[in-house]
XYZ file of C-alpha atoms in Angstrom:
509
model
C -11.564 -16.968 -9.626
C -14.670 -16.169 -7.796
C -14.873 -13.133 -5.604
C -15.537 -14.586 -2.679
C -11.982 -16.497 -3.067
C -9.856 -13.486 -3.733
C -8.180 -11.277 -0.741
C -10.990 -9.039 1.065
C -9.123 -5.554 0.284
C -10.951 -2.580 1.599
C -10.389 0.937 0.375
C -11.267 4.128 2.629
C -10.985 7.669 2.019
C -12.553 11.347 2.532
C -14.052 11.523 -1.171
C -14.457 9.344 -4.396
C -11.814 11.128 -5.775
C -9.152 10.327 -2.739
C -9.953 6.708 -3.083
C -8.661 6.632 -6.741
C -4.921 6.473 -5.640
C -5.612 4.141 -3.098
C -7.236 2.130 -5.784
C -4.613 2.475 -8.142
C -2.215 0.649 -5.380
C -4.030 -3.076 -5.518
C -2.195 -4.225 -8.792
C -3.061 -7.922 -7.596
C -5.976 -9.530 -8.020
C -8.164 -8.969 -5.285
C -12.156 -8.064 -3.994
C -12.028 -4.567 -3.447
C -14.322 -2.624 -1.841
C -14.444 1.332 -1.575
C -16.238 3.423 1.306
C -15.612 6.889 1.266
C -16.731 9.525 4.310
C -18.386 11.743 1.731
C -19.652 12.559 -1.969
C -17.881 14.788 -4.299
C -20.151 14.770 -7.094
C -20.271 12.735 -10.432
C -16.860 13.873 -11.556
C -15.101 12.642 -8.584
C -17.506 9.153 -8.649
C -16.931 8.765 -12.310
C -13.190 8.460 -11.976
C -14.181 6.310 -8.916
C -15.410 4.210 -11.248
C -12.530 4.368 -14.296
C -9.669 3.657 -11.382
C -12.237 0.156 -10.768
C -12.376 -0.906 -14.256
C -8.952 -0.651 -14.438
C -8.428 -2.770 -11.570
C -10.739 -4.842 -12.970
C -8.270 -5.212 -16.351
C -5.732 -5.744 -14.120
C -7.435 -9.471 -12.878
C -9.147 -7.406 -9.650
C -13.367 -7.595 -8.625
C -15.177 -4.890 -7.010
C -16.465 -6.514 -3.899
C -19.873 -3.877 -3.731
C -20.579 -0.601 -5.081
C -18.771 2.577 -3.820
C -20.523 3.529 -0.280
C -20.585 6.625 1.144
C -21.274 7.059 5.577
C -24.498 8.633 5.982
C -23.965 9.659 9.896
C -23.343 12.972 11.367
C -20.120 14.532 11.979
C -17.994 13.035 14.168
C -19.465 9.462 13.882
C -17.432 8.089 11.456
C -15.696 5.624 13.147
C -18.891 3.832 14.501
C -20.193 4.092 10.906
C -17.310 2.755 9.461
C -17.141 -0.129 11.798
C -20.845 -1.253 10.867
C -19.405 -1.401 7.428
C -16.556 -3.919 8.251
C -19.011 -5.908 10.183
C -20.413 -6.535 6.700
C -17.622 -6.169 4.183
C -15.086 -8.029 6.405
C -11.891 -6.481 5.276
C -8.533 -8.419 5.425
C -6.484 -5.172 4.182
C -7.498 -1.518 4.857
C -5.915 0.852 2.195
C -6.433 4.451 3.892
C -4.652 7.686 3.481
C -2.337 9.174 4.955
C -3.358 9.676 9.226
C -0.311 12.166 10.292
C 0.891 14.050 6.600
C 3.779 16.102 7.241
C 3.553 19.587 6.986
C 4.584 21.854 4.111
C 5.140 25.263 6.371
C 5.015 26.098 9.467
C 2.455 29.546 10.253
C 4.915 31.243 13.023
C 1.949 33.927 13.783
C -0.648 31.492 14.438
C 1.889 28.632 15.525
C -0.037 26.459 13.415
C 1.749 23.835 10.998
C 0.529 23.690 7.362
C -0.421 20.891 5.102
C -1.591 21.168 1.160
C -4.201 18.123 2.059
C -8.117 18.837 3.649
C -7.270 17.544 7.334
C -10.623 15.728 6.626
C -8.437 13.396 4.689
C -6.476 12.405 8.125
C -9.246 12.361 10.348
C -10.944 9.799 8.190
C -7.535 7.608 8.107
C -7.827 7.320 11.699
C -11.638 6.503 11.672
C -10.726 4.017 9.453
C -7.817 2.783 11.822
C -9.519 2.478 14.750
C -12.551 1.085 13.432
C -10.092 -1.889 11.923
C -8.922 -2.198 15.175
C -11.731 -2.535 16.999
C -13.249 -4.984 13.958
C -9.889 -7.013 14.677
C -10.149 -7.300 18.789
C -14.156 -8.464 18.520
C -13.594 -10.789 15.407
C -9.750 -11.920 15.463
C -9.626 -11.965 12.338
C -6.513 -9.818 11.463
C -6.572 -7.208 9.166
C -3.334 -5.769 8.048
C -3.260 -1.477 6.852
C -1.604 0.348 4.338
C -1.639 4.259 4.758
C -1.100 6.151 1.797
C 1.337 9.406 1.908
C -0.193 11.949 0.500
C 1.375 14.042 -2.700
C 2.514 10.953 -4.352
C 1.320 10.459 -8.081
C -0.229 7.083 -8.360
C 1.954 6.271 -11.260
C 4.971 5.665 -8.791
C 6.454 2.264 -7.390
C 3.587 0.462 -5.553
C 5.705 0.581 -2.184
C 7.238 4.323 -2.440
C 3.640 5.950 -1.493
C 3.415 3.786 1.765
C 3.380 6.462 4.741
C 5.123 4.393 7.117
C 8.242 1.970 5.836
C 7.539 -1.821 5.529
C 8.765 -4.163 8.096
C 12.490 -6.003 7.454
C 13.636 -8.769 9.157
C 10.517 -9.405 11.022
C 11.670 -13.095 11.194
C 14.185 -13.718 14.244
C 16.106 -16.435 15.901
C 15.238 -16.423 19.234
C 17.828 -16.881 22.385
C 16.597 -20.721 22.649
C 17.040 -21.124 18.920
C 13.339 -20.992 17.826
C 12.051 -18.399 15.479
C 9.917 -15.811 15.804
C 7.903 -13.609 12.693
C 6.052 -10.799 13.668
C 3.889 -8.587 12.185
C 1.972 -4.759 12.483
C -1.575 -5.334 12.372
C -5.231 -2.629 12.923
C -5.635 -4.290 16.482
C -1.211 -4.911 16.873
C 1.627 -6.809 16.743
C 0.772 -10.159 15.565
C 3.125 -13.270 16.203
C 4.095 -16.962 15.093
C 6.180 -19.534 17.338
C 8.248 -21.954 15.950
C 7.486 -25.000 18.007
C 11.246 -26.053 17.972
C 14.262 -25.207 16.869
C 14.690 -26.577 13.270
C 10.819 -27.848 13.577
C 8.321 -27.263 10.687
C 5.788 -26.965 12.994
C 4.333 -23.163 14.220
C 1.579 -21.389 15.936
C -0.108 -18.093 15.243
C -1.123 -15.816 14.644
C -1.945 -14.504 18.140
C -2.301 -11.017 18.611
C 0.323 -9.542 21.396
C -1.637 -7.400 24.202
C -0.678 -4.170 24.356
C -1.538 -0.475 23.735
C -3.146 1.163 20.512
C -0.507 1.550 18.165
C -0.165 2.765 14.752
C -0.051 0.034 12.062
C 3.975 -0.155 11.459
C 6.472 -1.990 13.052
C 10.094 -2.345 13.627
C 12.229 -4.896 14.778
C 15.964 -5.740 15.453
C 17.786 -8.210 17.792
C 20.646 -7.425 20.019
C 23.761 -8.985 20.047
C 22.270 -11.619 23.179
C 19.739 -13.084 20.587
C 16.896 -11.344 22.255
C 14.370 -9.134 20.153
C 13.470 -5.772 20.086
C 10.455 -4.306 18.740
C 9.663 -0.288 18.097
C 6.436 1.418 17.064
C 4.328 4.265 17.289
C 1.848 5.484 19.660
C -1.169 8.838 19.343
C -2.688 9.424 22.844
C -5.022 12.378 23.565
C -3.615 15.460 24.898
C -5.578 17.624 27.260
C -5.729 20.724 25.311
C -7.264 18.734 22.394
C -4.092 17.940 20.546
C -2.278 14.483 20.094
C 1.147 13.698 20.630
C 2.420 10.863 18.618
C 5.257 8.758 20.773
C 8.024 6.016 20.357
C 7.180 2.678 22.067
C 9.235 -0.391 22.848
C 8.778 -3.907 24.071
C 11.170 -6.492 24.087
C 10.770 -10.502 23.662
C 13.430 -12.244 26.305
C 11.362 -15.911 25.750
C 10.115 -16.999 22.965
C 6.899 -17.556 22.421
C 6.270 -15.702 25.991
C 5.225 -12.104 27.129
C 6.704 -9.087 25.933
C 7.837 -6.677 28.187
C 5.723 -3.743 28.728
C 5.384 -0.893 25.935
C 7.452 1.540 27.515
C 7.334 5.014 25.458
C 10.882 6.617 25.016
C 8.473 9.928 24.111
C 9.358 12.382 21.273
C 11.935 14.536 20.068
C 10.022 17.173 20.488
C 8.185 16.837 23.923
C 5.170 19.417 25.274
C 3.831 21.151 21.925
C 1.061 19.673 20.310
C 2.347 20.046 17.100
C 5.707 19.331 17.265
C 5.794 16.148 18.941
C 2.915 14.602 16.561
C 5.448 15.126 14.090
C 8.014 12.399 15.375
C 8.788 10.028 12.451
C 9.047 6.129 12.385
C 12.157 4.499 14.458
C 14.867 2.614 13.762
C 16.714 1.292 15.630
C 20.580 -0.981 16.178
C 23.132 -2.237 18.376
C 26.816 -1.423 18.736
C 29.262 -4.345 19.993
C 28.538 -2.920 23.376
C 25.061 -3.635 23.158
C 23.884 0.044 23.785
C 20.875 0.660 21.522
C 20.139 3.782 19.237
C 17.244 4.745 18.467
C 16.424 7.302 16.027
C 13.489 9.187 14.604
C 12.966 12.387 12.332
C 12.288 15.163 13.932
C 10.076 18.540 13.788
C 12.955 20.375 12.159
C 13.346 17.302 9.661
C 16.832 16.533 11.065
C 17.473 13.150 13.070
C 17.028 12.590 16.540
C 18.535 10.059 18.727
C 18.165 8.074 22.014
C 20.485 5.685 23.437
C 20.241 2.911 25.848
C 23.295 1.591 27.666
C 23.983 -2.010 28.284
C 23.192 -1.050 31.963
C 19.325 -0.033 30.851
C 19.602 3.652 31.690
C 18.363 5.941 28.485
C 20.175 9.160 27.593
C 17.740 11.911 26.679
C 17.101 12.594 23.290
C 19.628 14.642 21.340
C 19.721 15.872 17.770
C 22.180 15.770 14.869
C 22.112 19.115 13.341
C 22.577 19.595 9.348
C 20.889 17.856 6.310
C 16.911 18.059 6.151
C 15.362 14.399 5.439
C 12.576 12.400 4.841
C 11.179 9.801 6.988
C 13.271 7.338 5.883
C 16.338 6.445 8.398
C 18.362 3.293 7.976
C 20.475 2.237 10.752
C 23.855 -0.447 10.107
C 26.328 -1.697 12.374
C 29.658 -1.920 10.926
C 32.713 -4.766 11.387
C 33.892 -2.630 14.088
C 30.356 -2.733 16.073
C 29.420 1.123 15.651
C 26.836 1.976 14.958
C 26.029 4.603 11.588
C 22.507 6.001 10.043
C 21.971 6.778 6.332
C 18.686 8.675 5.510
C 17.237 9.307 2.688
C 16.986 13.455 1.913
C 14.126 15.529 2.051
C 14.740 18.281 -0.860
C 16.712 15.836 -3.080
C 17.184 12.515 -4.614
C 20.455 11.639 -2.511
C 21.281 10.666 1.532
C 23.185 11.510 4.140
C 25.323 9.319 6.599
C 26.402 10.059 9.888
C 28.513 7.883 11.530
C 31.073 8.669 14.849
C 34.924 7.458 14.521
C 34.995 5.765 18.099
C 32.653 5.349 20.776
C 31.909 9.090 22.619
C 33.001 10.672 20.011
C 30.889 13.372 18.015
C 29.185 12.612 15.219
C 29.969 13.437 11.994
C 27.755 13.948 8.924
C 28.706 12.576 5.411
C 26.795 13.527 2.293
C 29.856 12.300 -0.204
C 28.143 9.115 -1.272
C 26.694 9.100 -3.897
C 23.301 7.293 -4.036
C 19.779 7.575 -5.414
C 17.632 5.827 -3.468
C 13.905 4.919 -4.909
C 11.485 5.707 -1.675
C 10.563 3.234 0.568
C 13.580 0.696 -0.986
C 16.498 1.452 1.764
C 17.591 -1.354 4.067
C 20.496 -2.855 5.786
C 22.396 -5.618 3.945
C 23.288 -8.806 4.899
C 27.323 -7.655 5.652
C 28.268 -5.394 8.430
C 27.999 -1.952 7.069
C 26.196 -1.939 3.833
C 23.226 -0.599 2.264
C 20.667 -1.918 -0.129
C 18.205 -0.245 -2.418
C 16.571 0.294 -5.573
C 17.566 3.110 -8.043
C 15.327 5.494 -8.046
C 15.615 5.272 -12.327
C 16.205 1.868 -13.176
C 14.011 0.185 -9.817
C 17.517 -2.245 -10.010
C 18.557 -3.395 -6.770
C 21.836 -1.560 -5.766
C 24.301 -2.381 -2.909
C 26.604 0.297 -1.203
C 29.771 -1.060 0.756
C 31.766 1.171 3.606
C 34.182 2.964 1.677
C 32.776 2.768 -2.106
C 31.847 6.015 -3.425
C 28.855 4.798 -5.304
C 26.874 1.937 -5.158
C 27.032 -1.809 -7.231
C 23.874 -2.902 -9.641
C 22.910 -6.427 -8.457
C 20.283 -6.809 -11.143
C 16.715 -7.539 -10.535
C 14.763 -4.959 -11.112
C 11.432 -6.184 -11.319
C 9.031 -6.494 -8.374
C 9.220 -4.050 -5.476
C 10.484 -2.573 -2.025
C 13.439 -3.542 -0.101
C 15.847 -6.052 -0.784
C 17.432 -7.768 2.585
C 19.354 -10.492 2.817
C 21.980 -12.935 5.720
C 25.681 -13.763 5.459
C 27.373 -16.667 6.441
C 25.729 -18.700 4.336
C 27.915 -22.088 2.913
C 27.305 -23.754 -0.244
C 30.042 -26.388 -1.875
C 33.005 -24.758 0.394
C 32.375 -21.530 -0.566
C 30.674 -18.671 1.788
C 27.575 -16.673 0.473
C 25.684 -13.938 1.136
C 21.871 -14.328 0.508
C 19.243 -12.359 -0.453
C 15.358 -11.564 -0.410
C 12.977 -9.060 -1.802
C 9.175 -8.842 -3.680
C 9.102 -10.074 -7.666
C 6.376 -9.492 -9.680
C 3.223 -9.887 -8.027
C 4.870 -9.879 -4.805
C 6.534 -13.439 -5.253
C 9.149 -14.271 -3.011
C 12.393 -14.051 -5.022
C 16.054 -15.176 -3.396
C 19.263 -14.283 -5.009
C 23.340 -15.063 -3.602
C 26.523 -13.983 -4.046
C 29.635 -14.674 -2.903
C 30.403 -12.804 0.703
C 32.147 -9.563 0.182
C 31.772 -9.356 -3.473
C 28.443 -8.605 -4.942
C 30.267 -7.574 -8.047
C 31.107 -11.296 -8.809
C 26.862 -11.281 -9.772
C 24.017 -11.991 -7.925
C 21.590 -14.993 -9.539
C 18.050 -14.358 -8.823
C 15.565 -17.251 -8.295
C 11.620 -17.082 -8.155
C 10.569 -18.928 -5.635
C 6.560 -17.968 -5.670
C 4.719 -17.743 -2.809
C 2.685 -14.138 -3.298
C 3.206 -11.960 0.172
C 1.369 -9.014 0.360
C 4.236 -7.914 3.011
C 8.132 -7.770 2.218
C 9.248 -11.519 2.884
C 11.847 -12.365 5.604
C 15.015 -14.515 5.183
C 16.556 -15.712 8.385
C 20.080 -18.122 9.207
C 19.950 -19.810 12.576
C 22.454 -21.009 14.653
C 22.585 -24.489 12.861
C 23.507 -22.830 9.580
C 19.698 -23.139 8.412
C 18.208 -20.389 6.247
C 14.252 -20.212 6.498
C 11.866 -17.924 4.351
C 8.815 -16.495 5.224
C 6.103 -14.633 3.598
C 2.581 -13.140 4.778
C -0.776 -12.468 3.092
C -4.086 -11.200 4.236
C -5.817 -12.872 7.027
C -2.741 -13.468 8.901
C -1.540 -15.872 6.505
C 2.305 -17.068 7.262
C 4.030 -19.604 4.627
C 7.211 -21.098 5.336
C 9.960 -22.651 3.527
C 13.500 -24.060 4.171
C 16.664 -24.355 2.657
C 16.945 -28.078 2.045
C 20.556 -28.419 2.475
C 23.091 -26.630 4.996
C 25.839 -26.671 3.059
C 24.053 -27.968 -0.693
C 22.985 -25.367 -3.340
C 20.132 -22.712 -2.920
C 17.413 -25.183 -2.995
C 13.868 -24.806 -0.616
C 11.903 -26.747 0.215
C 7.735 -26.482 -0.815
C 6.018 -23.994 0.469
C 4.300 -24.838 4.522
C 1.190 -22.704 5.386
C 1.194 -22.755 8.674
């Protein structure tokens, strides 16, 4: 395959040497090119140059030579933007733009990192000079951000720094579905025409303001969607804060609501609230929403809407230290409970409340190993999916087991999601999705309830450079989704309602 037909991925870092991980990441054949903010010296360019003959073995080109910006301090943005003018990048690997801190300096009230904060500064360079590519151009470009401390040997999705985005495909209140997407310039969308219809439109890119490249989203119990992401904004004294935003979609296909920012956990210090972590988000049988975020102290934070719209302040759930990795699951009785992944250890913690109002209670009795970056809600009310963090096999937890269930599959990647309800010959089904090798789309079933009866895996193709999305409308239709670079959504459907597991070819839209 020529170069000029392969994906347009674009690697950015501080030094040579930084860019190596980054490189390491693209195990798919792709063009990469590699600009880096400054030289390190022929040790740090030669294993530049070993990390692109790998990727070279490994069915990757290299787009152009290893650049390095040439402006003054401070310009690198403008710089780097010349260079996507030229190199026009469809995926920006960068590192990590906000690392989280390793200690905390109480004399100078300074938080400490074990990374050069040149390494950040030239993440969000690179970020904003993506975004600004994407607003002039329109040509999407989707980002990865590395975290930093993460051997390059590990599972492709465990160093991302912010969690990939799960069932970005939604049913809509009219019926019609929705996919959306984080993008440099924002949220990207595609509109189902119709309910049912094969026909869609999109991308377009939503208005709104700069946000970070992640995205949430989960629907409330009305059908309508709800989307959550991350905000920096300048701070007078010099500082950023880092804030949770929401919009909501109430038509599809039409306007958002305004981003409205539900702030931080940690309001007013510079430090502290830049260190909010990525939201997620549910909604009890009430329809109040929770959201919640890690917080400075590495302990979860929360924020609740009622079904009235008025929003509690934020309050915190004291006890286990965890990573930025929160899960949230409504169970058969509508609550709504949070599993996170720990900090210190390879285990989580759950807290859940045993009636509405009441206190919550923290739960570290299950016993589960989560790979990072696999967690997600399954497809029945209550449970848990993930990879194990020593076999990569895809594991399902149910209220009330003390461990979790194998499923198989433990090739590919990421997250494994999944819908119930699903009928085939009389019999009810739960399905489910996650990456194969390659990123292929791969859907599996079992019966509802019992995962333990075995889980057959099928590869349906389709290479998504972004966790595909499984979806069951109101008809009883399941639709499948994947994404690649350029804003590239494919679409497939289940060709019977009640038939086997069969879908159809593959639609680019």
């Amino acid at each position: 395959m020529s170069t000029a037909a392969l994906p347009r991925v674009t690697v950015v870092a501080a030094k040579y040497r930084d860019a190596v991980p980054l490189v390491a990441l693209q195990r798919d054949a792709a063009a990469i090119g590699v600009i880096c903010a400054e030289d390190d010296g022929k040790e740090g360019r030669a294993a530049l140059d070993r990390a692109l003959a790998d990727a070279e073995g490994r069915g990757c080109r290299v787009a152009h030579a290893p650049r390095t910006l040439g402006g003054q301090r401070g310009s690198g943005k403008e710089e780097l933007l010349k260079e996507f003018q030229e190199v026009r990048p469809q995926r920006l690997l960068v590192q990590d733009p906000d690392p989280v801190r390793v200690g905390f300096d109480e004399s100078a009230g300074v938080p400490v990192h074990d990374v050069p904060p040149g390494d950040a500064a030239t993440a969000l360079d690179a970020i904003a000079a993506a975004r600004d590519y994407q607003l002039a151009t329109g040509e999407p470009v989707l980002v990865d951000c590395r975290r930093a401390g993460v051997d390059e040997r590990a599972d492709i999705t465990a160093p991302l720094r912010y969690p990939q985005t799960t069932n970005w495909l939604a049913e809509g209140f009219d019926g019609r579905l929705t996919a959306f997407q984080p993008s440099a310039g924002g949220v990207l969308r595609w509109t189902q025409d119709e309910p049912g219809g094969r026909s869609w439109r999109g991308p377009e890119l939503l208005p709104g303001p700069r946000l970070m490249p992640a995205l949430s989203v989960c629907r409330d119990p009305h059908g309508f969607v709800h989307l959550l992401a991350l905000r920096r904004t300048q701070r007078k004294d010099g500082g950023e804060d880092v804030s949770i935003m929401r919009a909501a979609q109430y038509r599809t296909g039409g306007a958002l609501t305004p981003w409205h920012s539900l702030g931080s956990p940690n309001p007013g210090d510079r430090y502290k609230s830049r260190e909010a972590g990525f939201p997620a988000a549910a909604f009890d049988a009430s329809g109040t929403l929770f959201v919640f975020a890690r917080n400075f102290g590495h302990s979860v934070s929360y924020r609740m809407q009622g079904a009235d719209g008025s929003w509690a302040p934020w309050q915190h759930l004291s006890g286990a230290r965890i990573a930025d990795e929160i899960v949230t699951v409504t169970t058969a009785r509508g609550d709504v409970e949070v599993i996170a992944r720990l900090r210190d250890s390879a285990a989580v913690v759950r807290w859940f409340r045993p009636g509405a109002g009441a206190a919550w209670t923290e739960d570290r009795s299950i016993a589960l190993s989560p790979a990072p970056g696999s967690m997600a809600a399954g497809p029945e009310p209550g449970t848990i999916l993930f990879r194990d963090l020593h076999t990569n096999e895809p594991c399902v937890w149910q209220p009330g087991a003390v461990s979790a269930l194998p499923i198989g599959g433990a090739d590919g990647a990421g997250p494994v999601t999944g819908v119930p309800g699903i009928e085939s010959e009389g019999w009810a089904y739960s399905a489910l999705v996650r990456s194969g090798p390659g990123g292929s789309c791969v859907v599996g079933a079992h019966a509802q309830g019992r995962p333990d009866a075995g889980v057959w895996w099928n590869d349906l193709g389709a290479h998504s450079d972004r966790m595909p999305a499984m979806v069951r409308d109101r008809t009883g239709a399941v639709t499948l989704a994947t994404v690649r670079e350029g804003g590239r959504l494919s679409v497939a459907n289940r060709l019977s309602p009640t038939g086997g597991f069969d879908f159809s070819a593959w639609n680019r839209v």
